Amino acid sequence: MAGKILVTGGMGYIGSHTVVELQQSGYQVVILDNLSNSEQGILDLITRVAGVKPEFVQLDMQNRERLEGFFREHHDLEGVIHFAAYKAVGESVENPLMYYRNNVGSLVNLLDCMTDSPAAKNLVFSSSCTVYGQPDTLPVSEDAPVKPAMSPYGNTKQISEEIIEDTCQANGGLEAISLRYFNPIGAHESGLLGELPLGVPNNLVPFITQTAIGKRAQLTVFGKDYDTPDGTCIRDYIHVSDLARAHVVALERLLAKQHQKSHEIFNLGTGTGYSVLEAVNTFEQTTRVKLNWKFSDRRPGDVEKVWADTGTANKVLGWKAERGLKEMMSTAWQWEVNLNDGLMD
Ligand code: UD1
């Protein structure tokens, strides 16, 4: 029987998929989540998909005393996968302290608890390709320079990686892997787990599916004059289930002590970039649903093009994304249809 793993933010989009993946690999999972961007009902859906109910503790990790209490009660944790954080770029610009307090404050509390804990020394951290800004060369590899952050949200990811690096260099025994995600999209193949955007979605695919189902009148494509083949921005979209699998692989690398240094960093993408129009067209072709969309001006802060050099993740981590853009779109659509049919009501 594999050990007990803490998943913070385990009720969220990537977290819930990772919990299922862990359970299906035989791990016992404890979820910590404050439900600030999720719903209690996700717990039942995780249980339906995996056939096992994870332990769930509702807790805000900014509350250090409660987090310490949690670690005292759970002294047998073998590893931690840390997702719990805010992630809306625009909101972070309007309310930076909320982002620093939550994203950085919670991480510091977590690392303190892990340092004090006799067991929980292995950390997988949820980082982002946003740390590269607009890279000078593409595809972007892990040794590309970290660029000045374009938002407080992006800055919290950079600072968090630095805090983890410093903590790993100190004597507390922490071992960590930071995973820099490109653009996670799609949903679980069961149609029972997916992204639950709060209010109007900021990200492309939830906006596409909500427009297609009729919740939004029209999709806006931001910018048509970028230096790309069709003039729209290019991203490396990655299926959330491939991403979830990578977390289990990273965790097992730490547990098996196969890591080569105390803090490793890997890009998680497919290595292929698609433009916004290619994403829209693939959605239409895969689902046979017509999208109402228009062009508008560029969105401030968007990088023009970015896709991953996946060589290190493939060769060193031993993980490769398997699902393509069509599967990402079809599963995202099935999830939206299921939500519309009252899955979460
Ligand atoms: C954004 C964040 C990134 C974060 C990620 C996941 C920025 C600059 N980056 O990535 O740091 O890790 O979300 O939360 O915000 N688009 C449209 N119409 C829309 C929405 C998006 O045309 O309604 C376009 C965007 O201009 C972009 C692409 O679709 O070219 C992808 O956008 P999005 O899904 O928001 O992801 P990123 O901006 O790449």
Coordinates of C-alpha atoms and ligand atoms in Angstrom, one line a residue:
M1 CA 0.0 0.0 0.0
A2 CA 1.4 3.3 -1.1
G3 CA 1.6 6.1 1.5
K4 CA -0.5 9.1 2.5
I5 CA -0.3 12.2 0.4
L6 CA -1.5 15.7 1.2
V7 CA -3.0 17.6 -1.7
T8 CA -3.6 21.3 -0.9
G9 CA -6.2 22.8 -3.2
G10 CA -7.3 19.3 -4.0
M11 CA -10.9 20.4 -4.7
G12 CA -9.8 22.7 -7.5
Y13 CA -9.4 22.1 -11.2
I14 CA -5.9 20.6 -11.5
G15 CA -6.0 19.4 -7.9
S16 CA -9.1 17.3 -8.3
H17 CA -7.7 15.5 -11.3
T18 CA -4.5 14.9 -9.4
V19 CA -6.3 13.5 -6.4
V20 CA -8.0 10.9 -8.7
E21 CA -4.7 10.0 -10.4
L22 CA -3.1 9.5 -7.0
Q23 CA -5.9 7.3 -5.7
Q24 CA -5.8 5.3 -8.9
S25 CA -2.1 4.7 -8.3
G26 CA -2.9 3.4 -4.8
Y27 CA -2.1 6.4 -2.6
Q28 CA -4.2 7.5 0.3
V29 CA -5.1 11.2 -0.2
V30 CA -5.9 13.9 2.3
I31 CA -7.3 17.1 0.7
L32 CA -6.9 20.5 2.3
D33 CA -9.0 23.2 0.7
N34 CA -10.8 26.4 1.8
L35 CA -13.3 26.1 -1.0
S36 CA -12.7 29.7 -2.0
N37 CA -12.7 28.6 -5.7
S38 CA -14.4 25.3 -5.5
E39 CA -17.5 23.5 -4.2
Q40 CA -18.1 20.8 -1.6
G41 CA -19.9 18.7 -4.3
I42 CA -16.5 18.1 -6.0
L43 CA -15.7 15.6 -3.2
D44 CA -18.5 13.3 -4.3
L45 CA -17.5 13.5 -7.9
I46 CA -13.9 12.6 -7.0
T47 CA -15.3 9.7 -5.1
R48 CA -17.4 8.6 -8.0
V49 CA -14.5 8.8 -10.5
A50 CA -11.9 7.1 -8.3
G51 CA -14.2 4.7 -6.3
V52 CA -12.5 5.9 -3.1
K53 CA -13.4 8.8 -0.9
P54 CA -10.4 11.0 0.0
E55 CA -10.2 12.6 3.5
F56 CA -11.2 16.2 3.2
V57 CA -10.3 19.0 5.7
Q58 CA -11.7 22.5 5.0
L59 CA -9.0 24.8 6.1
D60 CA -7.5 28.1 5.0
M61 CA -3.7 27.7 5.0
Q62 CA -3.2 31.3 5.9
N63 CA -4.3 30.2 9.3
R64 CA -1.0 29.0 10.6
E65 CA -2.3 27.6 13.9
R66 CA -4.9 25.5 12.3
L67 CA -2.4 24.3 9.7
E68 CA 0.1 23.3 12.5
G69 CA -2.8 21.4 14.2
F70 CA -3.5 19.6 10.9
F71 CA 0.1 18.5 10.6
R72 CA 0.2 17.3 14.3
E73 CA -2.9 15.1 13.5
H74 CA -1.4 13.9 10.2
H75 CA 2.1 13.0 11.3
D76 CA 2.4 10.2 8.7
L77 CA 2.2 12.2 5.5
E78 CA 4.8 11.1 3.0
G79 CA 4.5 13.9 0.5
V80 CA 2.7 17.1 -0.3
I81 CA 1.4 18.4 -3.6
H82 CA 0.7 22.1 -3.2
F83 CA -1.9 23.7 -5.5
A84 CA -3.8 25.9 -3.1
A85 CA -3.4 29.5 -4.5
Y86 CA -5.3 32.2 -6.3
K87 CA -4.8 32.3 -10.1
A88 CA -6.6 35.2 -11.7
V89 CA -4.2 37.6 -13.3
G90 CA -6.5 40.6 -13.5
E91 CA -7.7 40.2 -9.9
S92 CA -4.0 40.1 -8.8
V93 CA -3.4 43.5 -10.4
E94 CA -6.3 45.0 -8.6
N95 CA -5.6 43.4 -5.3
P96 CA -1.9 42.4 -5.1
L97 CA -1.8 42.0 -1.3
M98 CA -4.6 39.4 -1.4
Y99 CA -2.3 37.4 -3.8
Y100 CA 0.9 37.8 -1.8
R101 CA -0.9 37.0 1.5
N102 CA -2.6 33.9 0.2
N103 CA -0.1 32.5 -2.4
V104 CA 3.1 33.4 -0.6
G105 CA 1.8 33.4 3.0
S106 CA 0.3 29.9 2.7
L107 CA 3.4 28.5 1.2
V108 CA 5.6 29.8 4.0
N109 CA 3.2 28.3 6.6
L110 CA 3.3 25.0 4.7
L111 CA 7.1 24.9 4.5
D112 CA 7.3 25.7 8.2
C113 CA 5.0 22.8 9.0
M114 CA 6.9 20.5 6.6
T115 CA 10.2 21.5 8.1
D116 CA 8.9 20.7 11.6
S117 CA 7.3 17.5 10.5
P118 CA 9.4 14.3 11.0
A119 CA 7.9 12.8 7.8
A120 CA 6.5 15.1 5.2
K121 CA 9.7 16.3 3.4
N122 CA 8.7 15.8 -0.3
L123 CA 7.0 18.7 -2.0
V124 CA 5.6 19.0 -5.6
F125 CA 4.8 22.7 -6.3
S126 CA 2.4 24.1 -8.9
S127 CA 4.3 26.7 -10.8
S128 CA 3.7 28.3 -14.2
C129 CA 5.3 29.1 -17.5
T130 CA 4.4 32.7 -16.8
V131 CA 7.8 32.9 -15.1
Y132 CA 9.4 33.0 -18.6
G133 CA 7.4 36.0 -19.8
Q134 CA 8.0 36.3 -23.6
P135 CA 11.0 34.0 -24.0
D136 CA 13.8 35.1 -26.2
T137 CA 14.0 31.7 -27.9
L138 CA 11.4 29.0 -28.5
P139 CA 10.7 26.3 -27.5
V140 CA 11.5 27.5 -24.0
S141 CA 13.6 25.2 -21.8
E142 CA 13.9 25.2 -18.0
D143 CA 17.2 27.1 -18.1
A144 CA 15.7 30.1 -19.9
P145 CA 15.9 33.3 -17.8
V146 CA 13.0 34.1 -15.5
K147 CA 11.7 37.5 -16.8
P148 CA 10.3 40.3 -14.6
A149 CA 6.8 39.3 -13.7
M150 CA 3.9 40.9 -15.6
S151 CA 1.5 40.6 -12.7
P152 CA 1.4 40.1 -9.0
Y153 CA 0.0 36.6 -9.7
G154 CA 3.1 35.8 -11.9
N155 CA 5.3 37.3 -9.2
T156 CA 3.9 35.0 -6.5
K157 CA 4.9 32.0 -8.7
Q158 CA 8.5 33.4 -9.1
I159 CA 8.8 34.3 -5.4
S160 CA 7.4 30.9 -4.4
E161 CA 10.0 29.0 -6.5
E162 CA 12.7 31.1 -4.8
I163 CA 11.4 30.4 -1.3
I164 CA 11.3 26.7 -2.1
E165 CA 14.8 26.9 -3.5
D166 CA 16.2 28.6 -0.4
T167 CA 14.3 26.2 1.9
C168 CA 15.7 23.2 0.1
Q169 CA 19.2 24.7 0.5
A170 CA 18.8 25.0 4.2
N171 CA 18.9 22.2 6.7
G172 CA 15.3 21.2 7.1
G173 CA 15.5 18.3 4.7
L174 CA 13.0 19.6 2.2
E175 CA 13.1 18.0 -1.3
A176 CA 11.0 19.6 -4.0
I177 CA 10.0 19.6 -7.6
S178 CA 8.4 22.7 -9.2
L179 CA 6.3 22.0 -12.2
R180 CA 5.9 24.9 -14.7
Y181 CA 2.6 24.4 -16.4
F182 CA 1.9 25.7 -19.8
N183 CA -1.9 26.1 -20.5
P184 CA -3.9 23.4 -18.8
I185 CA -7.3 22.8 -20.5
G186 CA -9.7 19.9 -21.0
A187 CA -11.5 17.8 -18.4
H188 CA -11.6 14.3 -17.1
E189 CA -12.7 11.6 -19.6
S190 CA -15.6 10.6 -17.3
G191 CA -17.1 14.1 -17.8
L192 CA -17.4 14.3 -14.0
L193 CA -14.4 16.6 -13.2
G194 CA -13.4 19.8 -14.9
E195 CA -12.9 23.5 -14.4
L196 CA -15.4 25.6 -12.5
P197 CA -14.7 29.2 -13.3
L198 CA -16.0 31.8 -10.8
G199 CA -18.0 34.4 -12.7
V200 CA -16.9 35.4 -16.2
P201 CA -14.0 33.2 -17.3
N202 CA -10.7 34.8 -18.0
N203 CA -9.2 31.8 -19.8
L204 CA -9.8 30.9 -23.4
V205 CA -11.3 27.4 -23.2
P206 CA -13.9 28.0 -20.4
F207 CA -14.9 31.1 -22.4
I208 CA -15.3 29.0 -25.6
T209 CA -17.4 26.3 -23.9
Q210 CA -19.6 28.8 -22.1
T211 CA -20.2 30.6 -25.4
A212 CA -21.0 27.4 -27.2
I213 CA -23.5 26.4 -24.5
G214 CA -25.1 29.8 -24.6
K215 CA -24.0 31.2 -21.2
R216 CA -22.0 33.9 -23.0
A217 CA -23.1 35.7 -26.1
Q218 CA -19.8 35.9 -27.9
L219 CA -16.2 35.0 -27.6
T220 CA -13.7 37.8 -28.1
V221 CA -10.4 36.8 -29.7
F222 CA -7.8 39.3 -28.3
G223 CA -5.6 40.6 -31.1
K224 CA -5.1 39.7 -34.7
D225 CA -1.9 41.5 -35.5
Y226 CA 0.7 39.4 -33.6
D227 CA 3.8 38.2 -35.4
T228 CA 2.4 34.6 -35.8
P229 CA 1.1 32.8 -38.9
D230 CA -2.5 33.8 -38.4
G231 CA -1.9 36.9 -36.3
T232 CA -3.3 35.4 -33.0
C233 CA -1.3 34.4 -29.9
I234 CA 0.2 30.9 -29.7
R235 CA 0.1 28.8 -26.5
D236 CA 1.1 25.2 -25.6
Y237 CA -2.2 23.7 -24.4
I238 CA -1.9 20.6 -22.2
H239 CA -4.7 18.2 -21.1
V240 CA -5.3 18.4 -17.4
S241 CA -5.2 14.6 -17.1
D242 CA -1.7 14.5 -18.6
L243 CA -0.8 17.2 -16.1
A244 CA -2.3 15.3 -13.2
R245 CA -0.2 12.2 -14.2
A246 CA 3.0 14.3 -14.2
H247 CA 2.4 15.2 -10.5
V248 CA 2.2 11.5 -9.6
V249 CA 5.4 10.9 -11.6
A250 CA 7.2 13.8 -9.9
L251 CA 6.0 12.7 -6.4
E252 CA 7.3 9.2 -7.1
R253 CA 10.6 10.5 -8.2
L254 CA 11.0 12.2 -4.8
L255 CA 9.7 9.2 -2.8
A256 CA 12.2 6.9 -4.7
K257 CA 15.0 9.5 -4.2
Q258 CA 15.7 9.6 -7.9
H259 CA 15.9 13.4 -8.0
Q260 CA 19.3 14.8 -8.9
K261 CA 19.1 17.9 -6.7
S262 CA 17.0 19.1 -3.8
H263 CA 14.9 21.4 -6.0
E264 CA 14.2 20.4 -9.5
I265 CA 12.2 22.2 -12.1
F266 CA 10.3 20.8 -15.1
N267 CA 8.3 22.3 -17.9
L268 CA 4.9 20.6 -18.4
G269 CA 3.6 21.1 -21.9
T270 CA 3.1 19.2 -25.1
G271 CA 5.9 21.0 -27.0
T272 CA 3.4 22.1 -29.7
G273 CA 2.0 25.6 -29.9
Y274 CA -1.5 26.4 -31.3
S275 CA -2.9 29.8 -32.1
V276 CA -6.2 31.1 -30.7
L277 CA -7.9 30.6 -34.1
E278 CA -6.6 27.0 -34.3
A279 CA -8.0 26.4 -30.9
V280 CA -11.4 27.9 -31.9
N281 CA -11.4 25.9 -35.2
T282 CA -10.5 22.6 -33.4
F283 CA -13.3 23.2 -31.0
E284 CA -15.8 23.7 -33.8
Q285 CA -14.6 20.7 -35.8
T286 CA -14.4 18.3 -32.8
T287 CA -17.8 19.2 -31.3
R288 CA -19.6 20.3 -34.5
V289 CA -20.8 23.3 -32.5
K290 CA -20.5 26.7 -34.2
L291 CA -19.0 29.5 -32.1
N292 CA -20.0 33.1 -32.2
W293 CA -16.8 35.1 -32.0
K294 CA -15.2 38.4 -33.0
F295 CA -11.8 40.0 -33.0
S296 CA -10.9 42.8 -30.6
D297 CA -7.7 44.6 -29.5
R298 CA -4.9 42.8 -27.8
R299 CA -5.4 42.0 -24.1
P300 CA -2.8 43.9 -22.1
G301 CA -0.1 41.7 -20.6
D302 CA -0.5 38.8 -23.1
V303 CA 2.7 37.3 -24.4
E304 CA 2.8 36.7 -28.2
K305 CA 3.9 33.1 -28.3
V306 CA 5.2 30.5 -26.0
W307 CA 5.6 26.7 -26.1
A308 CA 7.6 24.3 -24.1
D309 CA 10.8 22.5 -24.7
T310 CA 9.7 19.2 -23.2
G311 CA 13.0 17.3 -23.5
T312 CA 13.9 17.5 -19.9
A313 CA 10.4 16.4 -18.7
N314 CA 10.5 13.6 -21.2
K315 CA 14.0 12.3 -20.6
V316 CA 14.7 13.2 -16.9
L317 CA 11.3 13.1 -15.3
G318 CA 10.2 10.3 -17.6
W319 CA 6.8 11.8 -18.5
K320 CA 5.2 12.8 -21.8
A321 CA 1.9 14.4 -22.6
E322 CA -0.3 11.9 -24.5
R323 CA -3.5 13.7 -25.4
G324 CA -3.9 16.1 -28.3
L325 CA -5.9 19.3 -28.8
K326 CA -9.0 17.5 -30.1
E327 CA -9.3 15.4 -26.9
M328 CA -8.7 18.5 -24.9
M329 CA -11.6 20.2 -26.6
S330 CA -14.0 17.3 -26.6
T331 CA -13.6 16.6 -22.9
A332 CA -13.9 20.3 -22.0
W333 CA -17.1 20.4 -24.0
Q334 CA -18.5 17.2 -22.4
W335 CA -17.9 18.8 -19.0
E336 CA -19.7 22.0 -19.9
V337 CA -22.7 19.9 -21.3
N338 CA -22.8 18.0 -18.0
L339 CA -22.7 21.2 -16.0
N340 CA -25.5 22.5 -18.1
D341 CA -27.5 19.3 -17.4
G342 CA -27.2 20.0 -13.7
L343 CA -24.2 17.9 -12.6
M344 CA -23.3 20.3 -9.8
D345 CA -26.9 21.4 -8.8
Ligands
UD1_1 C1 -3.1 33.0 -18.2 C2 -2.1 33.7 -17.4 C3 -1.1 32.7 -16.9 C4 -1.8 31.7 -16.1 C5 -2.8 31.0 -16.9 C6 -3.7 30.0 -16.1 C7 -1.9 35.9 -18.5 C8 -1.0 36.9 -19.2 N1 -1.4 34.7 -18.2 O1 -2.4 32.4 -19.4 O2 -0.1 33.4 -16.1 O3 -0.9 30.8 -15.6 O4 -3.7 32.0 -17.5 O5 -4.6 30.6 -15.3 O6 -3.0 36.2 -18.2 N2 -7.9 34.6 -25.2 C9 -8.9 35.2 -26.1 N3 -10.1 35.4 -25.6 C10 -10.5 35.1 -24.3 C11 -9.5 34.5 -23.5 C12 -8.2 34.3 -23.9 O7 -8.6 35.5 -27.2 O8 -11.6 35.3 -24.0 C13 -6.6 34.4 -25.7 C14 -5.5 35.1 -25.0 O9 -5.2 36.3 -25.5 C15 -4.3 34.1 -25.1 C16 -5.0 32.7 -25.2 O10 -6.3 33.0 -25.6 O11 -3.7 34.4 -26.3 C17 -4.9 32.0 -23.9 O12 -5.4 32.8 -22.9 P1 -5.7 32.3 -21.4 O13 -6.5 31.0 -21.5 O14 -6.2 33.4 -20.6 O15 -4.2 31.8 -20.9 P2 -2.9 32.7 -20.8 O16 -3.1 34.1 -20.9 O17 -1.9 32.1 -21.7

